[in-house]
Tab-separated table of C-alpha atoms in Angstrom:
chain	number	residue	atom	x	y	z
A	22	UNK	CA	4.664	64.246	-40.299
A	23	UNK	CA	5.685	66.429	-37.390
A	24	UNK	CA	7.164	69.846	-37.981
A	25	UNK	CA	10.761	70.485	-36.940
A	26	UNK	CA	9.730	72.993	-34.215
A	27	UNK	CA	7.436	70.342	-32.714
A	28	UNK	CA	10.213	67.746	-32.818
A	29	UNK	CA	12.607	70.166	-31.132
A	30	UNK	CA	10.106	70.928	-28.352
A	31	UNK	CA	9.391	67.233	-27.699
A	32	UNK	CA	13.099	66.422	-27.531
A	33	UNK	CA	13.637	69.308	-25.116
A	34	UNK	CA	11.228	67.616	-22.680
A	35	UNK	CA	13.222	64.360	-22.531
A	36	UNK	CA	15.186	65.334	-19.370
A	37	UNK	CA	11.926	66.332	-17.663
A	38	UNK	CA	10.302	63.015	-18.555
A	39	UNK	CA	13.297	61.142	-17.179
A	40	UNK	CA	12.685	62.768	-13.793
A	41	UNK	CA	8.891	63.091	-13.707
A	42	UNK	CA	7.736	60.338	-16.084
A	43	UNK	CA	6.385	57.931	-13.461
A	44	UNK	CA	4.646	60.741	-11.541
A	45	UNK	CA	2.945	61.779	-14.785
A	46	UNK	CA	1.787	58.276	-15.653
A	47	UNK	CA	0.628	57.613	-12.085
A	48	UNK	CA	-1.538	60.743	-12.215
A	49	UNK	CA	-2.668	59.810	-15.728
A	50	UNK	CA	-4.111	56.468	-14.613
A	51	UNK	CA	-5.750	57.997	-11.521
A	52	UNK	CA	-7.389	60.656	-13.655
A	53	UNK	CA	-8.453	58.347	-16.479
A	54	UNK	CA	-9.995	55.674	-14.255
A	55	UNK	CA	-11.918	58.225	-12.212
A	56	UNK	CA	-13.481	59.591	-15.416
A	57	UNK	CA	-13.733	56.322	-17.330
A	58	UNK	CA	-14.189	53.484	-14.823
A	59	UNK	CA	-15.330	51.214	-17.669
A	60	UNK	CA	-11.658	50.901	-18.646
A	61	UNK	CA	-11.011	49.037	-15.396
A	62	UNK	CA	-12.506	46.041	-17.199
A	63	UNK	CA	-9.444	46.031	-19.501
A	64	UNK	CA	-6.472	46.930	-17.299
A	65	UNK	CA	-4.664	44.596	-14.908
A	66	UNK	CA	-5.432	45.939	-11.431
A	67	UNK	CA	-2.528	44.117	-9.792
A	68	UNK	CA	-0.017	45.764	-12.138
A	69	UNK	CA	-1.575	49.120	-11.301
A	70	UNK	CA	-1.210	48.575	-7.554
A	71	UNK	CA	2.394	47.397	-7.910
A	72	UNK	CA	3.305	50.371	-10.129
A	73	UNK	CA	4.440	48.155	-13.011
A	74	UNK	CA	1.968	49.606	-15.513
A	75	UNK	CA	2.880	53.186	-14.622
A	76	UNK	CA	6.591	52.477	-15.017
A	77	UNK	CA	6.075	50.678	-18.333
A	78	UNK	CA	4.062	53.577	-19.742
A	79	UNK	CA	6.614	56.118	-18.483
A	80	UNK	CA	9.372	54.170	-20.257
A	81	UNK	CA	7.317	54.038	-23.458
A	82	UNK	CA	6.619	57.797	-23.383
A	83	UNK	CA	10.279	58.507	-22.690
A	84	UNK	CA	11.378	56.312	-25.617
A	85	UNK	CA	8.862	57.979	-27.910
A	86	UNK	CA	10.132	61.445	-26.954
A	87	UNK	CA	13.753	60.399	-27.494
A	88	UNK	CA	12.952	58.996	-30.933
A	89	UNK	CA	10.202	61.349	-32.036
A	90	UNK	CA	12.122	62.160	-35.242
A	91	UNK	CA	12.628	58.470	-36.082
A	92	UNK	CA	9.692	56.545	-34.708
A	93	UNK	CA	10.544	53.590	-36.930
A	94	UNK	CA	13.352	52.738	-34.496
A	95	UNK	CA	10.840	51.924	-31.757
A	96	UNK	CA	8.542	49.911	-34.040
A	97	UNK	CA	9.526	46.601	-32.337
A	98	UNK	CA	8.402	48.081	-29.006
A	99	UNK	CA	5.209	49.363	-30.632
A	100	UNK	CA	4.458	45.902	-32.004
A	101	UNK	CA	4.988	44.256	-28.611
A	102	UNK	CA	2.567	46.687	-26.951
A	103	UNK	CA	0.125	46.376	-29.865
A	104	UNK	CA	0.012	42.593	-29.404
A	105	UNK	CA	-1.059	43.156	-25.772
A	106	UNK	CA	-3.618	45.773	-26.840
A	107	UNK	CA	-5.128	43.460	-29.447
A	108	UNK	CA	-5.375	40.600	-26.963
A	109	UNK	CA	-7.077	42.876	-24.424
A	110	UNK	CA	-9.517	44.475	-26.863
A	111	UNK	CA	-8.099	48.016	-26.943
A	112	UNK	CA	-9.886	49.985	-29.682
A	113	UNK	CA	-9.208	53.223	-31.627
A	114	UNK	CA	-11.734	55.187	-29.548
A	115	UNK	CA	-9.684	54.480	-26.424
A	116	UNK	CA	-6.764	56.516	-27.778
A	117	UNK	CA	-8.699	59.783	-27.568
A	118	UNK	CA	-9.424	59.103	-23.889
A	119	UNK	CA	-5.778	58.254	-23.228
A	120	UNK	CA	-4.516	61.353	-25.038
A	121	UNK	CA	-6.825	63.734	-23.197
A	122	UNK	CA	-5.870	62.394	-19.781
A	123	UNK	CA	-2.159	62.086	-20.539
A	124	UNK	CA	-1.925	65.732	-21.586
A	125	UNK	CA	-3.897	66.790	-18.521
A	126	UNK	CA	-1.557	64.742	-16.294
A	127	UNK	CA	1.496	66.383	-17.877
A	128	UNK	CA	-0.020	69.804	-17.177
A	129	UNK	CA	-0.862	68.927	-13.568
A	130	UNK	CA	2.488	67.375	-12.660
A	131	UNK	CA	4.732	69.911	-14.412
A	132	UNK	CA	2.664	72.957	-13.458
A	133	UNK	CA	3.990	76.218	-14.915
A	134	UNK	CA	6.761	74.311	-16.723
A	135	UNK	CA	4.107	72.812	-19.000
A	136	UNK	CA	3.699	75.820	-21.243
A	137	UNK	CA	1.002	76.068	-23.879
A	138	UNK	CA	3.687	75.556	-26.506
A	139	UNK	CA	4.848	72.300	-24.890
A	140	UNK	CA	1.305	70.986	-24.466
A	141	UNK	CA	0.424	71.768	-28.090
A	142	UNK	CA	3.576	70.019	-29.271
A	143	UNK	CA	2.749	66.929	-27.205
A	144	UNK	CA	-0.848	66.963	-28.452
A	145	UNK	CA	0.420	66.908	-32.027
A	146	UNK	CA	3.033	64.266	-31.289
A	147	UNK	CA	0.548	62.055	-29.419
A	148	UNK	CA	-1.765	62.163	-32.420
A	149	UNK	CA	1.018	60.833	-34.666
A	150	UNK	CA	2.034	58.125	-32.169
A	151	UNK	CA	-1.592	57.067	-31.628
A	152	UNK	CA	-2.109	56.752	-35.386
A	153	UNK	CA	0.892	54.410	-35.560
A	154	UNK	CA	-0.570	52.181	-32.833
A	155	UNK	CA	-4.056	52.237	-34.319
A	156	UNK	CA	-2.708	51.238	-37.730
A	157	UNK	CA	-0.559	48.401	-36.382
A	158	UNK	CA	-3.387	47.105	-34.189
A	159	UNK	CA	-5.928	47.273	-37.027
A	160	UNK	CA	-3.714	44.932	-39.046
A	161	UNK	CA	-3.380	42.589	-36.068
A	162	UNK	CA	-7.145	42.471	-35.471
A	163	UNK	CA	-7.746	41.724	-39.133
A	164	UNK	CA	-5.065	39.006	-39.237
A	165	UNK	CA	-6.335	37.319	-36.049
A	166	UNK	CA	-9.884	37.149	-37.362
A	167	UNK	CA	-9.003	36.153	-40.934
A	168	UNK	CA	-6.578	33.326	-40.085
A	169	UNK	CA	-7.875	29.759	-40.291
A	170	UNK	CA	-9.515	28.996	-36.955
A	171	UNK	CA	-9.095	32.617	-35.871
A	172	UNK	CA	-11.657	34.852	-34.218
A	173	UNK	CA	-12.383	38.390	-33.054
A	174	UNK	CA	-12.740	39.368	-29.417
A	175	UNK	CA	-13.098	36.569	-26.888
A	176	UNK	CA	-14.189	32.982	-27.591
A	177	UNK	CA	-15.620	30.412	-25.179
A	178	UNK	CA	-13.346	27.486	-24.283
A	179	UNK	CA	-14.156	24.496	-22.077
A	180	UNK	CA	-11.629	23.063	-19.635
A	181	UNK	CA	-11.178	19.538	-20.989
A	182	UNK	CA	-8.534	18.572	-18.430
A	183	UNK	CA	-6.968	20.163	-15.362
A	184	UNK	CA	-3.630	18.673	-14.323
A	185	UNK	CA	-1.631	19.433	-11.176
A	186	UNK	CA	1.972	19.831	-12.368
A	187	UNK	CA	3.602	20.772	-9.046
A	188	UNK	CA	2.686	22.146	-5.635
A	189	UNK	CA	2.070	25.580	-7.192
A	190	UNK	CA	1.404	25.086	-10.930
A	191	UNK	CA	-1.565	23.489	-12.693
A	192	UNK	CA	-2.201	23.051	-16.425
A	193	UNK	CA	-5.530	23.685	-18.126
A	194	UNK	CA	-6.288	21.942	-21.424
A	195	UNK	CA	-8.777	24.134	-23.289
A	196	UNK	CA	-10.981	23.215	-26.254
A	197	UNK	CA	-13.364	25.572	-28.127
A	198	UNK	CA	-17.028	25.325	-27.116
A	199	UNK	CA	-18.145	25.866	-30.715
A	200	UNK	CA	-16.167	22.843	-31.921
A	201	UNK	CA	-14.488	24.867	-34.652
A	202	UNK	CA	-10.832	24.687	-35.615
A	203	UNK	CA	-8.168	26.284	-33.445
A	204	UNK	CA	-5.962	29.068	-34.777
A	205	UNK	CA	-2.277	28.226	-35.126
A	206	UNK	CA	0.245	30.114	-32.994
A	207	UNK	CA	3.976	30.608	-32.735
A	208	UNK	CA	5.743	28.870	-29.829
A	209	UNK	CA	6.294	31.584	-27.233
A	210	UNK	CA	2.961	33.351	-27.778
A	211	UNK	CA	0.167	33.778	-25.217
A	212	UNK	CA	-3.609	34.057	-24.923
A	213	UNK	CA	-5.620	36.458	-22.786
A	214	UNK	CA	-8.082	34.852	-20.377
A	215	UNK	CA	-11.110	36.961	-19.396
A	216	UNK	CA	-12.849	36.179	-16.114
A	217	UNK	CA	-15.887	37.551	-14.327
A	218	UNK	CA	-15.132	36.528	-10.759
A	219	UNK	CA	-18.133	36.451	-8.373
A	220	UNK	CA	-17.955	39.363	-5.953
A	221	UNK	CA	-15.531	41.371	-8.111
A	222	UNK	CA	-16.742	44.698	-9.496
A	223	UNK	CA	-14.699	44.492	-12.681
A	224	UNK	CA	-13.726	41.925	-15.279
A	225	UNK	CA	-10.191	40.559	-14.935
A	226	UNK	CA	-7.989	39.761	-17.939
A	227	UNK	CA	-4.648	37.973	-17.717
A	228	UNK	CA	-2.170	36.782	-20.330
A	229	UNK	CA	-0.845	33.220	-20.088
A	230	UNK	CA	1.770	31.662	-22.357
A	231	UNK	CA	0.695	28.618	-24.335
A	232	UNK	CA	2.741	25.778	-22.859
A	233	UNK	CA	2.334	23.092	-25.505
A	234	UNK	CA	3.248	23.002	-29.192
A	235	UNK	CA	1.056	24.373	-31.993
A	236	UNK	CA	-1.068	21.892	-33.909
A	237	UNK	CA	-2.696	20.185	-30.915
A	238	UNK	CA	-6.519	19.874	-30.712
A	239	UNK	CA	-6.375	22.054	-27.575
A	240	UNK	CA	-4.599	25.055	-26.100
A	241	UNK	CA	-2.719	24.480	-22.853
A	242	UNK	CA	-1.886	27.099	-20.251
A	243	UNK	CA	0.079	26.293	-17.085
A	244	UNK	CA	-0.718	28.706	-14.265
A	245	UNK	CA	1.157	29.380	-11.035
A	246	UNK	CA	-0.924	29.869	-7.916
A	247	UNK	CA	0.065	33.265	-6.509
A	248	UNK	CA	-0.506	33.168	-2.751
A	249	UNK	CA	-0.026	36.229	-0.573
A	250	UNK	CA	3.589	36.743	0.496
A	251	UNK	CA	4.915	39.654	2.517
A	252	UNK	CA	3.538	42.879	1.062
A	253	UNK	CA	2.360	41.099	-2.090
A	254	UNK	CA	-1.364	40.281	-2.105
A	255	UNK	CA	-2.676	36.978	-3.386
A	256	UNK	CA	-3.386	36.792	-7.111
A	257	UNK	CA	-7.163	36.932	-7.544
A	258	UNK	CA	-7.147	35.351	-10.989
A	259	UNK	CA	-4.638	32.592	-10.270
A	260	UNK	CA	-6.434	31.621	-7.049
A	261	UNK	CA	-9.760	31.551	-8.873
A	262	UNK	CA	-8.323	29.328	-11.606
A	263	UNK	CA	-6.761	26.948	-9.081
A	264	UNK	CA	-9.639	26.846	-6.591
A	265	UNK	CA	-12.832	27.413	-8.583
A	266	UNK	CA	-12.206	26.403	-12.195
A	267	UNK	CA	-12.679	22.687	-12.785
A	268	UNK	CA	-12.944	20.309	-15.732
A	269	UNK	CA	-16.029	21.399	-17.652
A	270	UNK	CA	-15.732	25.082	-16.675
A	271	UNK	CA	-15.858	27.667	-19.469
A	272	UNK	CA	-13.165	30.322	-19.939
A	273	UNK	CA	-13.114	33.141	-22.494
A	274	UNK	CA	-9.921	33.474	-24.555
A	275	UNK	CA	-8.526	35.945	-27.064
A	276	UNK	CA	-6.751	34.658	-30.162
A	277	UNK	CA	-3.020	33.948	-29.609
A	278	UNK	CA	-0.766	37.016	-29.579
A	279	UNK	CA	2.773	38.112	-28.734
A	280	UNK	CA	6.105	38.831	-30.378
A	281	UNK	CA	8.239	36.447	-28.304
A	282	UNK	CA	8.658	33.812	-30.977
A	283	UNK	CA	11.077	31.014	-31.687
A	284	UNK	CA	13.071	31.600	-34.870
A	285	UNK	CA	12.250	28.451	-36.813
A	286	UNK	CA	14.182	29.580	-39.893
A	287	UNK	CA	17.573	29.085	-38.212
A	288	UNK	CA	19.604	25.927	-37.686
A	289	UNK	CA	21.819	27.477	-34.999
A	290	UNK	CA	21.951	25.873	-31.515
A	291	UNK	CA	19.225	27.033	-29.129
A	292	UNK	CA	19.473	27.628	-25.381
A	293	UNK	CA	16.192	27.881	-23.449
A	294	UNK	CA	16.550	29.280	-19.907
A	295	UNK	CA	13.658	29.667	-17.485
A	296	UNK	CA	12.915	30.429	-13.869
A	297	UNK	CA	9.752	29.357	-12.036
A	298	UNK	CA	6.620	29.497	-14.175
A	299	UNK	CA	8.690	31.200	-16.888
A	300	UNK	CA	9.247	27.714	-18.302
A	301	UNK	CA	5.808	27.726	-19.994
A	302	UNK	CA	6.803	29.367	-23.324
A	303	UNK	CA	10.089	27.433	-23.243
A	304	UNK	CA	8.297	24.085	-23.095
A	305	UNK	CA	6.229	25.116	-26.110
A	306	UNK	CA	9.448	25.973	-27.946
A	307	UNK	CA	11.064	22.698	-26.869
A	308	UNK	CA	8.168	20.607	-28.179
A	309	UNK	CA	8.287	22.486	-31.473
A	310	UNK	CA	12.034	22.042	-31.874
A	311	UNK	CA	11.777	18.319	-31.116
A	312	UNK	CA	8.992	17.858	-33.675
A	313	UNK	CA	9.921	20.295	-36.437
A	314	UNK	CA	13.728	20.604	-36.181
A	315	UNK	CA	14.921	17.333	-34.618
A	316	UNK	CA	18.445	17.958	-35.936
A	317	UNK	CA	18.849	21.256	-34.066
A	318	UNK	CA	20.940	21.249	-30.881
A	319	UNK	CA	18.930	22.395	-27.847
A	320	UNK	CA	20.010	23.085	-24.258
A	321	UNK	CA	17.107	23.391	-21.812
A	322	UNK	CA	17.935	24.982	-18.433
A	323	UNK	CA	15.380	25.519	-15.691
A	324	UNK	CA	15.829	27.105	-12.258
A	325	UNK	CA	13.394	26.425	-9.418
A	326	UNK	CA	13.350	26.518	-5.639
A	327	UNK	CA	13.262	22.699	-5.541
A	328	UNK	CA	11.642	19.651	-7.085
A	329	UNK	CA	8.338	20.177	-5.254
A	330	UNK	CA	7.578	23.327	-7.263
A	331	UNK	CA	9.254	22.193	-10.502
A	332	UNK	CA	6.483	21.748	-13.087
A	333	UNK	CA	6.539	19.759	-16.351
A	334	UNK	CA	9.808	18.093	-15.396
A	335	UNK	CA	8.854	14.589	-16.556
A	336	UNK	CA	7.487	15.977	-19.823
A	337	UNK	CA	10.757	17.749	-20.607
A	338	UNK	CA	12.877	14.770	-19.587
A	339	UNK	CA	10.742	12.542	-21.793
A	340	UNK	CA	11.423	14.768	-24.789
A	341	UNK	CA	15.152	14.718	-24.051
A	342	UNK	CA	15.145	10.931	-23.729
A	343	UNK	CA	13.717	10.618	-27.220
A	344	UNK	CA	15.942	13.207	-28.884
A	345	UNK	CA	19.688	12.962	-28.387
A	346	UNK	CA	20.215	16.547	-29.558
A	347	UNK	CA	18.319	17.835	-26.485
A	348	UNK	CA	20.117	18.209	-23.137
A	349	UNK	CA	18.356	19.303	-19.938
A	350	UNK	CA	19.799	20.833	-16.769
A	351	UNK	CA	18.062	21.673	-13.484
A	352	UNK	CA	19.233	24.294	-10.989
A	353	UNK	CA	17.613	24.169	-7.529
A	354	UNK	CA	18.177	26.985	-5.069
A	355	UNK	CA	17.010	24.987	-2.030
A	356	UNK	CA	16.831	21.280	-2.956
A	357	UNK	CA	14.850	19.004	-0.660
A	358	UNK	CA	16.215	15.786	0.860
A	359	UNK	CA	14.229	13.905	-1.774
A	360	UNK	CA	15.958	15.943	-4.475
A	361	UNK	CA	19.350	15.143	-2.988
A	362	UNK	CA	18.621	11.445	-2.512
A	363	UNK	CA	17.510	11.053	-6.125
A	364	UNK	CA	20.191	13.288	-7.649
A	365	UNK	CA	17.317	15.244	-9.128
A	366	UNK	CA	19.266	18.415	-9.915
A	367	UNK	CA	22.499	19.422	-11.623
A	368	UNK	CA	23.362	22.718	-9.917
A	369	UNK	CA	22.624	23.771	-6.356
A	370	UNK	CA	22.167	27.449	-5.659
A	371	UNK	CA	22.150	29.759	-8.637
A	372	UNK	CA	22.887	29.888	-12.332
A	373	UNK	CA	26.180	31.670	-12.862
A	374	UNK	CA	28.466	32.246	-15.819
A	375	UNK	CA	30.907	29.458	-14.940
A	376	UNK	CA	28.158	26.836	-14.719
A	377	UNK	CA	26.360	28.139	-17.808
A	378	UNK	CA	29.546	27.859	-19.842
A	379	UNK	CA	30.016	24.292	-18.618
A	380	UNK	CA	26.621	23.112	-19.955
A	381	UNK	CA	26.139	25.286	-23.053
A	382	UNK	CA	28.145	24.475	-26.211
A	383	UNK	CA	29.128	28.122	-26.730
A	384	UNK	CA	28.071	31.746	-26.900
A	385	UNK	CA	27.197	31.340	-30.584
A	386	UNK	CA	23.729	29.952	-29.818
A	387	UNK	CA	20.368	31.729	-29.844
A	388	UNK	CA	19.319	32.355	-26.232
A	389	UNK	CA	15.693	32.596	-25.086
A	390	UNK	CA	14.755	33.204	-21.455
A	391	UNK	CA	11.768	33.995	-19.286
A	392	UNK	CA	10.961	34.220	-15.580
A	393	UNK	CA	10.693	36.777	-12.769
A	394	UNK	CA	12.229	40.157	-13.663
A	395	UNK	CA	15.229	39.874	-11.249
A	396	UNK	CA	15.961	36.421	-12.705
A	397	UNK	CA	15.826	37.737	-16.265
A	398	UNK	CA	17.955	40.747	-15.390
A	399	UNK	CA	20.663	38.481	-13.999
A	400	UNK	CA	20.496	36.092	-16.982
A	401	UNK	CA	20.771	39.042	-19.331
A	402	UNK	CA	23.800	40.313	-17.429
A	403	UNK	CA	25.490	36.896	-17.582
A	404	UNK	CA	24.947	36.642	-21.336
A	405	UNK	CA	26.306	40.155	-21.860
A	406	UNK	CA	29.355	39.318	-19.739
A	407	UNK	CA	29.881	36.209	-21.867
A	408	UNK	CA	29.847	38.371	-24.979
A	409	UNK	CA	26.638	37.015	-26.499
A	410	UNK	CA	25.501	39.487	-29.215
A	411	UNK	CA	22.270	41.348	-28.483
A	412	UNK	CA	20.805	39.944	-31.713
A	413	UNK	CA	20.956	36.447	-30.175
A	414	UNK	CA	19.298	37.398	-26.866
A	415	UNK	CA	15.489	37.069	-26.699
A	416	UNK	CA	13.231	37.355	-23.663
A	417	UNK	CA	9.625	37.792	-22.572
A	418	UNK	CA	8.182	39.829	-19.708
A	419	UNK	CA	5.165	38.400	-17.915
A	420	UNK	CA	3.125	41.594	-17.627
A	421	UNK	CA	4.166	45.137	-18.603
A	422	UNK	CA	7.566	45.463	-20.232
A	423	UNK	CA	10.310	46.437	-17.834
A	424	UNK	CA	14.020	47.134	-18.011
A	425	UNK	CA	16.795	44.568	-17.701
A	426	UNK	CA	19.903	46.128	-16.201
A	427	UNK	CA	22.183	43.147	-16.464
A	428	UNK	CA	24.988	42.280	-14.097
A	429	UNK	CA	26.813	38.965	-14.101
A	430	UNK	CA	25.374	37.977	-10.748
A	431	UNK	CA	23.978	34.643	-9.526
A	432	UNK	CA	20.551	33.779	-10.893
A	433	UNK	CA	17.611	32.240	-9.101
A	434	UNK	CA	13.854	32.245	-9.790
């Protein structure tokens, strides 16, 4: 337990963290990687370059400081981060490295404002926070290994099938090389894929949502090819998967993880909303609802640029055709002539509140959504404007957790 003086000091630094948080975390990563380059085998380099990881850590530190006297209130956030850590292979010994470099970064960025008293308080507080993470992650490691079909670390999987789903998305059907049973997972969860790409100095690890239902003799991931666009570089991992990985290739996977899960204990209507490749966890949820809760009303909404990049469309429509409680709706921002000729979409342009209300039975459903951050921010804003309670709004970030500042604006992927 932290002493009251320590709590008071930590809380007094909240305004400083609000202003300097990202500068501190940026310096923290620079410092840590220069002293411990082996950690570059764990962290996502693209998120580092784009500043997403620094912002996510700054937000987490800020939240911890705000709630230092009631850390139980941020336990859901802790669990979400812990799932990522477990899937990446973060271990207790890494927390000492993080703590040392975080405190040093605070001292460097704040200068004389970082008094000895403040640094000692943060050292004590970090120790308590780290112990919480280590404890939660220890339970997750144990559960992943002990579950039927589970495993520790990374396990070899063979690509049984590779299927082109659209111009930009391909699915990989993965079966374990050892022939042993597969661990169950909750629809909405992901696996980490570890790759050693020829010519790359460091290992790359990426999380991909499982895009089929639990209980299959394989895991399926559906990956978008990330080509270079504007200032955004091409995705090294996605290009490697699309261009170099073929049927018969071996990939290394962590056991399924993640806290974005379908509530299967409810009979309330469900609305699944996705943009772009964000449909992958939604398709897993849809399959599960069709198989396990065929009486439950489901509205599936997907936004894409057009039909050429719309993946898994026939699969979803096939599920809807066999289950009258499922309705599907497509929103295309820039439909092609083929889309128009075949009446292949239901809304042109963007998702907005008026259209959403016309296809969803009511605001009393459970809403799940995933996609690019601007898309999710707009969806969140629409649901808030509609008056949907926060307890019924569920979403997943691809990559480090961000912030959704909702506004009832048009939505596109």
